[in-house]
mmCIF file of N, CA, C and O in Angstrom:
data_model
loop_
_atom_site.group_PDB
_atom_site.id
_atom_site.type_symbol
_atom_site.label_atom_id
_atom_site.label_comp_id
_atom_site.label_asym_id
_atom_site.label_seq_id
_atom_site.Cartn_x
_atom_site.Cartn_y
_atom_site.Cartn_z
ATOM 1 N N LEU A 1 52.724 67.157 88.494
ATOM 2 C CA LEU A 1 54.563 67.705 88.776
ATOM 3 C C LEU A 1 54.540 67.450 90.231
ATOM 4 O O LEU A 1 53.722 68.025 91.502
ATOM 5 N N THR A 2 55.846 66.829 90.581
ATOM 6 C CA THR A 2 55.617 66.911 91.992
ATOM 7 C C THR A 2 56.881 66.845 92.213
ATOM 8 O O THR A 2 57.794 66.892 91.635
ATOM 9 N N ALA A 3 57.598 66.886 93.602
ATOM 10 C CA ALA A 3 58.558 66.456 93.951
ATOM 11 C C ALA A 3 59.557 65.341 93.883
ATOM 12 O O ALA A 3 58.434 64.104 94.246
ATOM 13 N N GLY A 4 60.359 65.142 93.383
ATOM 14 C CA GLY A 4 61.212 64.030 93.156
ATOM 15 C C GLY A 4 61.596 62.821 94.758
ATOM 16 O O GLY A 4 61.126 61.592 94.223
ATOM 17 N N HIS A 5 61.471 63.731 95.539
ATOM 18 C CA HIS A 5 61.833 62.746 96.425
ATOM 19 C C HIS A 5 60.315 62.463 97.183
ATOM 20 O O HIS A 5 60.428 61.189 98.116
ATOM 21 N N CYS A 6 59.102 62.705 96.478
ATOM 22 C CA CYS A 6 57.944 62.592 96.888
ATOM 23 C C CYS A 6 57.723 60.565 96.050
ATOM 24 O O CYS A 6 56.465 59.885 96.444
ATOM 25 N N LEU A 7 58.434 60.259 95.390
ATOM 26 C CA LEU A 7 58.620 59.507 94.600
ATOM 27 C C LEU A 7 60.151 58.295 94.499
ATOM 28 O O LEU A 7 60.392 58.438 94.144
ATOM 29 N N PRO A 8 60.045 57.893 95.493
ATOM 30 C CA PRO A 8 60.756 56.676 96.330
ATOM 31 C C PRO A 8 61.280 55.655 95.124
ATOM 32 O O PRO A 8 60.575 55.641 94.325
ATOM 33 N N ALA A 9 62.344 55.284 95.147
ATOM 34 C CA ALA A 9 63.217 54.175 94.152
ATOM 35 C C ALA A 9 62.003 53.002 94.228
ATOM 36 O O ALA A 9 61.681 52.825 95.444
ATOM 37 N N GLY A 10 61.646 52.726 93.216
ATOM 38 C CA GLY A 10 60.765 50.927 93.395
ATOM 39 C C GLY A 10 59.229 51.503 93.263
ATOM 40 O O GLY A 10 58.648 50.647 93.792
ATOM 41 N N SER A 11 58.755 52.947 93.703
ATOM 42 C CA SER A 11 58.026 53.700 93.133
ATOM 43 C C SER A 11 56.625 52.259 92.479
ATOM 44 O O SER A 11 57.393 52.722 91.248
ATOM 45 N N ALA A 12 55.270 51.943 92.519
ATOM 46 C CA ALA A 12 55.059 51.035 92.002
ATOM 47 C C ALA A 12 53.514 52.098 91.379
ATOM 48 O O ALA A 12 52.790 52.552 92.547
ATOM 49 N N PRO A 13 53.299 52.671 89.817
ATOM 50 C CA PRO A 13 52.079 53.320 89.973
ATOM 51 C C PRO A 13 51.251 52.702 90.367
ATOM 52 O O PRO A 13 49.622 53.599 90.791
ATOM 53 N N GLU A 14 50.387 51.249 90.759
ATOM 54 C CA GLU A 14 49.621 50.458 91.023
ATOM 55 C C GLU A 14 49.279 50.857 92.317
ATOM 56 O O GLU A 14 48.025 50.799 92.571
ATOM 57 N N ASN A 15 50.711 51.411 93.047
ATOM 58 C CA ASN A 15 50.514 51.900 94.594
ATOM 59 C C ASN A 15 50.579 53.164 94.801
ATOM 60 O O ASN A 15 50.460 53.693 96.148
ATOM 61 N N THR A 16 49.969 54.091 93.645
ATOM 62 C CA THR A 16 49.707 55.174 94.439
ATOM 63 C C THR A 16 48.975 55.922 93.729
ATOM 64 O O THR A 16 48.330 55.559 92.927
ATOM 65 N N THR A 17 48.246 57.159 94.537
ATOM 66 C CA THR A 17 47.308 57.309 94.552
ATOM 67 C C THR A 17 47.690 58.716 94.712
ATOM 68 O O THR A 17 48.300 59.389 95.753
ATOM 69 N N VAL A 18 46.346 59.807 94.488
ATOM 70 C CA VAL A 18 46.647 61.042 94.155
ATOM 71 C C VAL A 18 45.119 62.390 94.668
ATOM 72 O O VAL A 18 44.327 61.581 94.119
ATOM 73 N N ASN A 19 45.470 62.528 95.615
ATOM 74 C CA ASN A 19 44.035 63.219 96.656
ATOM 75 C C ASN A 19 43.751 64.463 95.643
ATOM 76 O O ASN A 19 44.674 65.460 95.364
ATOM 77 N N PHE A 20 42.481 65.071 94.950
ATOM 78 C CA PHE A 20 42.253 65.999 94.061
ATOM 79 C C PHE A 20 41.153 66.716 94.579
ATOM 80 O O PHE A 20 39.773 65.876 93.855
ATOM 81 N N GLY A 21 41.020 67.199 95.300
ATOM 82 C CA GLY A 21 39.857 67.591 96.019
ATOM 83 C C GLY A 21 38.858 66.360 96.723
ATOM 84 O O GLY A 21 39.834 65.793 97.200
ATOM 85 N N GLU A 22 37.940 66.143 96.725
ATOM 86 C CA GLU A 22 37.346 65.401 97.144
ATOM 87 C C GLU A 22 37.356 63.853 96.137
ATOM 88 O O GLU A 22 37.028 63.119 96.837
ATOM 89 N N ARG A 23 37.880 64.030 95.430
ATOM 90 C CA ARG A 23 38.300 62.613 94.696
ATOM 91 C C ARG A 23 39.479 62.228 94.519
ATOM 92 O O ARG A 23 40.676 62.755 94.994
ATOM 93 N N ARG A 24 39.988 60.833 94.487
ATOM 94 C CA ARG A 24 40.789 60.199 94.317
ATOM 95 C C ARG A 24 41.506 59.436 92.727
ATOM 96 O O ARG A 24 40.468 58.554 92.393
ATOM 97 N N LEU A 25 42.417 60.192 92.767
ATOM 98 C CA LEU A 25 42.811 59.344 91.565
ATOM 99 C C LEU A 25 43.928 58.399 91.715
ATOM 100 O O LEU A 25 45.008 58.418 92.572
ATOM 101 N N PHE A 26 44.157 57.458 90.211
ATOM 102 C CA PHE A 26 45.227 56.979 89.895
ATOM 103 C C PHE A 26 46.112 56.925 89.418
ATOM 104 O O PHE A 26 46.406 57.783 88.100
ATOM 105 N N ALA A 27 47.127 57.028 89.822
ATOM 106 C CA ALA A 27 48.447 57.114 88.986
ATOM 107 C C ALA A 27 48.940 55.930 87.699
ATOM 108 O O ALA A 27 48.436 54.717 88.107
ATOM 109 N N ALA A 28 49.205 56.060 86.305
ATOM 110 C CA ALA A 28 49.438 55.232 85.380
ATOM 111 C C ALA A 28 50.571 54.977 85.237
ATOM 112 O O ALA A 28 51.384 54.226 84.621
ATOM 113 N N ARG A 29 51.055 56.301 85.749
ATOM 114 C CA ARG A 29 52.829 56.129 85.658
ATOM 115 C C ARG A 29 53.675 56.940 86.210
ATOM 116 O O ARG A 29 53.114 58.341 86.696
ATOM 117 N N LEU A 30 54.804 57.027 87.151
ATOM 118 C CA LEU A 30 55.805 58.001 87.513
ATOM 119 C C LEU A 30 56.938 57.807 87.075
ATOM 120 O O LEU A 30 57.238 57.002 86.538
ATOM 121 N N ALA A 31 57.667 59.268 87.518
ATOM 122 C CA ALA A 31 58.786 59.174 86.642
ATOM 123 C C ALA A 31 59.418 60.433 87.256
ATOM 124 O O ALA A 31 59.345 61.100 87.880
ATOM 125 N N ARG A 32 61.148 60.276 87.835
ATOM 126 C CA ARG A 32 61.792 60.947 88.871
ATOM 127 C C ARG A 32 62.672 61.724 87.353
ATOM 128 O O ARG A 32 63.171 60.878 86.356
ATOM 129 N N HIS A 33 63.275 62.999 87.483
ATOM 130 C CA HIS A 33 63.958 63.464 86.907
ATOM 131 C C HIS A 33 65.478 62.636 86.945
ATOM 132 O O HIS A 33 65.674 61.567 87.567
ATOM 133 N N PRO A 34 65.376 62.558 85.681
ATOM 134 C CA PRO A 34 66.626 61.200 85.424
ATOM 135 C C PRO A 34 68.379 61.700 85.795
ATOM 136 O O PRO A 34 68.892 60.638 86.230
ATOM 137 N N ALA A 35 68.166 62.671 86.203
ATOM 138 C CA ALA A 35 69.604 63.161 87.074
ATOM 139 C C ALA A 35 69.056 63.979 88.920
ATOM 140 O O ALA A 35 70.538 64.220 89.524
ATOM 141 N N TYR A 36 68.136 62.775 89.122
ATOM 142 C CA TYR A 36 67.704 62.949 90.481
ATOM 143 C C TYR A 36 69.114 62.512 91.887
ATOM 144 O O TYR A 36 69.650 61.219 90.899
ATOM 145 N N ARG A 37 69.517 63.222 92.635
ATOM 146 C CA ARG A 37 70.304 62.900 93.415
ATOM 147 C C ARG A 37 70.118 63.541 94.613
ATOM 148 O O ARG A 37 70.209 64.712 94.906
ATOM 149 N N GLU A 38 70.623 62.481 95.914
ATOM 150 C CA GLU A 38 70.344 63.331 97.143
ATOM 151 C C GLU A 38 71.782 62.901 97.614
ATOM 152 O O GLU A 38 72.259 61.761 97.459
ATOM 153 N N ASP A 39 72.455 63.881 98.539
ATOM 154 C CA ASP A 39 73.557 64.092 98.940
ATOM 155 C C ASP A 39 73.849 64.336 100.482
ATOM 156 O O ASP A 39 72.936 65.396 100.698
ATOM 157 N N PHE A 40 73.439 63.375 101.210
ATOM 158 C CA PHE A 40 73.382 63.513 103.059
ATOM 159 C C PHE A 40 74.283 64.204 103.281
ATOM 160 O O PHE A 40 74.072 64.340 104.211
ATOM 161 N N THR A 41 75.652 64.088 102.782
ATOM 162 C CA THR A 41 77.394 64.673 103.428
ATOM 163 C C THR A 41 76.710 66.104 103.087
ATOM 164 O O THR A 41 77.428 66.901 104.060
ATOM 165 N N VAL A 42 75.776 66.693 102.189
ATOM 166 C CA VAL A 42 76.128 68.230 102.002
ATOM 167 C C VAL A 42 75.009 68.766 102.488
ATOM 168 O O VAL A 42 73.657 69.686 102.287
ATOM 169 N N GLY A 43 73.553 67.453 103.066
ATOM 170 C CA GLY A 43 71.794 67.563 102.662
ATOM 171 C C GLY A 43 71.647 68.581 102.130
ATOM 172 O O GLY A 43 70.399 69.319 102.580
ATOM 173 N N GLN A 44 71.281 67.856 100.894
ATOM 174 C CA GLN A 44 70.529 68.422 99.851
ATOM 175 C C GLN A 44 70.078 67.632 98.589
ATOM 176 O O GLN A 44 71.055 66.238 98.660
ATOM 177 N N ILE A 45 69.544 67.514 97.712
ATOM 178 C CA ILE A 45 69.123 66.772 97.099
ATOM 179 C C ILE A 45 68.675 67.892 95.606
ATOM 180 O O ILE A 45 68.578 68.623 95.477
ATOM 181 N N PHE A 46 69.309 67.416 94.473
ATOM 182 C CA PHE A 46 69.422 67.612 92.926
ATOM 183 C C PHE A 46 68.704 67.105 92.358
ATOM 184 O O PHE A 46 68.164 66.330 92.241
ATOM 185 N N ASN A 47 68.079 68.283 91.475
ATOM 186 C CA ASN A 47 66.897 67.933 90.281
ATOM 187 C C ASN A 47 65.561 67.032 91.139
ATOM 188 O O ASN A 47 65.437 66.114 90.366
ATOM 189 N N ASP A 48 65.032 67.905 91.976
ATOM 190 C CA ASP A 48 64.021 67.254 93.079
ATOM 191 C C ASP A 48 62.776 67.374 92.240
ATOM 192 O O ASP A 48 62.406 68.113 92.757
ATOM 193 N N ALA A 49 62.357 66.286 90.932
ATOM 194 C CA ALA A 49 61.183 67.054 90.517
ATOM 195 C C ALA A 49 60.676 65.498 89.612
ATOM 196 O O ALA A 49 61.433 64.512 89.471
ATOM 197 N N GLY A 50 59.862 65.201 89.526
ATOM 198 C CA GLY A 50 58.432 63.833 89.266
ATOM 199 C C GLY A 50 57.297 64.577 88.727
ATOM 200 O O GLY A 50 57.143 65.255 89.185
ATOM 201 N N ILE A 51 57.292 63.482 88.091
ATOM 202 C CA ILE A 51 55.773 63.295 87.196
ATOM 203 C C ILE A 51 55.262 62.609 86.959
ATOM 204 O O ILE A 51 55.443 61.117 87.804
ATOM 205 N N VAL A 52 53.778 62.273 88.086
ATOM 206 C CA VAL A 52 53.060 61.557 87.840
ATOM 207 C C VAL A 52 51.517 61.357 87.088
ATOM 208 O O VAL A 52 51.238 62.441 87.026
ATOM 209 N N GLU A 53 52.081 60.818 86.072
ATOM 210 C CA GLU A 53 50.414 60.156 85.296
ATOM 211 C C GLU A 53 49.892 60.275 85.517
ATOM 212 O O GLU A 53 49.115 58.821 86.199
ATOM 213 N N LEU A 54 48.227 60.565 85.580
ATOM 214 C CA LEU A 54 47.291 60.480 85.897
ATOM 215 C C LEU A 54 46.365 59.241 84.666
ATOM 216 O O LEU A 54 46.948 58.973 84.041
ATOM 217 N N THR A 55 45.376 58.339 85.724
ATOM 218 C CA THR A 55 44.465 57.376 84.711
ATOM 219 C C THR A 55 43.783 58.201 83.890
ATOM 220 O O THR A 55 42.795 57.882 82.707
ATOM 221 N N GLU A 56 42.891 59.195 84.467
ATOM 222 C CA GLU A 56 42.551 60.031 83.903
ATOM 223 C C GLU A 56 42.220 61.579 84.137
ATOM 224 O O GLU A 56 42.866 62.139 84.808
ATOM 225 N N GLU A 57 41.864 62.236 82.959
ATOM 226 C CA GLU A 57 41.894 63.599 82.763
ATOM 227 C C GLU A 57 41.496 64.282 83.757
ATOM 228 O O GLU A 57 40.440 64.206 84.524
ATOM 229 N N VAL A 58 42.034 65.642 84.279
ATOM 230 C CA VAL A 58 41.549 66.412 84.782
ATOM 231 C C VAL A 58 41.436 67.853 84.778
ATOM 232 O O VAL A 58 42.879 68.347 84.185
ATOM 233 N N SER A 59 40.681 68.645 85.351
ATOM 234 C CA SER A 59 40.883 70.115 84.834
ATOM 235 C C SER A 59 41.318 71.045 86.006
ATOM 236 O O SER A 59 40.714 71.298 86.720
ATOM 237 N N ILE A 60 42.213 72.158 85.736
ATOM 238 C CA ILE A 60 42.892 72.750 86.669
ATOM 239 C C ILE A 60 43.084 74.063 85.782
ATOM 240 O O ILE A 60 43.874 73.982 84.846
ATOM 241 N N SER A 61 43.892 75.285 86.411
ATOM 242 C CA SER A 61 43.695 76.346 86.116
ATOM 243 C C SER A 61 45.320 76.440 86.061
ATOM 244 O O SER A 61 45.733 75.826 87.001
ATOM 245 N N PRO A 62 45.998 76.923 85.278
ATOM 246 C CA PRO A 62 47.176 77.183 84.712
ATOM 247 C C PRO A 62 48.028 77.842 86.523
ATOM 248 O O PRO A 62 47.382 78.744 86.770
ATOM 249 N N LEU A 63 48.796 77.280 86.390
ATOM 250 C CA LEU A 63 49.526 78.129 87.764
ATOM 251 C C LEU A 63 50.533 78.212 87.714
ATOM 252 O O LEU A 63 51.743 77.822 86.742
ATOM 253 N N PRO A 64 51.450 79.730 88.008
ATOM 254 C CA PRO A 64 52.959 79.898 87.755
ATOM 255 C C PRO A 64 53.696 79.445 88.743
ATOM 256 O O PRO A 64 53.594 78.457 89.164
ATOM 257 N N ILE A 65 54.900 78.900 87.419
ATOM 258 C CA ILE A 65 55.776 78.773 88.297
ATOM 259 C C ILE A 65 57.119 79.445 88.776
ATOM 260 O O ILE A 65 57.528 80.416 87.980
ATOM 261 N N LEU A 66 57.397 79.386 89.730
ATOM 262 C CA LEU A 66 58.945 79.945 89.798
ATOM 263 C C LEU A 66 60.043 79.618 90.184
ATOM 264 O O LEU A 66 60.020 78.565 90.248
ATOM 265 N N VAL A 67 61.387 80.185 89.328
ATOM 266 C CA VAL A 67 62.107 79.890 89.215
ATOM 267 C C VAL A 67 63.365 80.114 90.243
ATOM 268 O O VAL A 67 63.872 81.637 90.158
ATOM 269 N N SER A 68 63.552 80.223 90.699
ATOM 270 C CA SER A 68 64.716 80.438 91.735
ATOM 271 C C SER A 68 66.129 80.593 91.218
ATOM 272 O O SER A 68 66.691 79.514 89.840
ATOM 273 N N ARG A 69 67.316 81.503 91.525
ATOM 274 C CA ARG A 69 68.645 82.176 90.378
ATOM 275 C C ARG A 69 69.085 82.456 91.618
ATOM 276 O O ARG A 69 68.698 82.379 92.555
ATOM 277 N N ALA A 70 70.773 81.608 91.273
ATOM 278 C CA ALA A 70 71.644 82.000 92.072
ATOM 279 C C ALA A 70 71.734 83.722 91.944
ATOM 280 O O ALA A 70 71.889 83.995 91.103
ATOM 281 N N PRO A 71 72.117 83.989 93.251
ATOM 282 C CA PRO A 71 72.451 85.459 93.591
ATOM 283 C C PRO A 71 73.810 86.476 92.406
ATOM 284 O O PRO A 71 74.761 85.222 92.475
ATOM 285 N N ALA A 72 73.674 86.996 91.940
ATOM 286 C CA ALA A 72 74.188 87.909 90.896
ATOM 287 C C ALA A 72 75.620 87.761 92.389
ATOM 288 O O ALA A 72 75.772 88.312 93.232
ATOM 289 N N VAL A 73 76.837 87.561 92.113
ATOM 290 C CA VAL A 73 77.993 87.619 92.253
ATOM 291 C C VAL A 73 79.336 88.826 91.725
ATOM 292 O O VAL A 73 79.217 88.944 90.764
#
């Protein structure tokens, strides 16, 4: 899981590597959220999420995901 802005349009998996500790891993597939959108008139990026699928499996402990919520009005 990564930020969508880390995967510029036209990014190719064969040109993408991920550092994982001391290991350098290669990407098999890259995908940004289908509704990813940059709006520089308001200085925001919407749906800023991406996936990097690796060519080999890695083991990592699960991490909690924090979800921000709009303040109650």
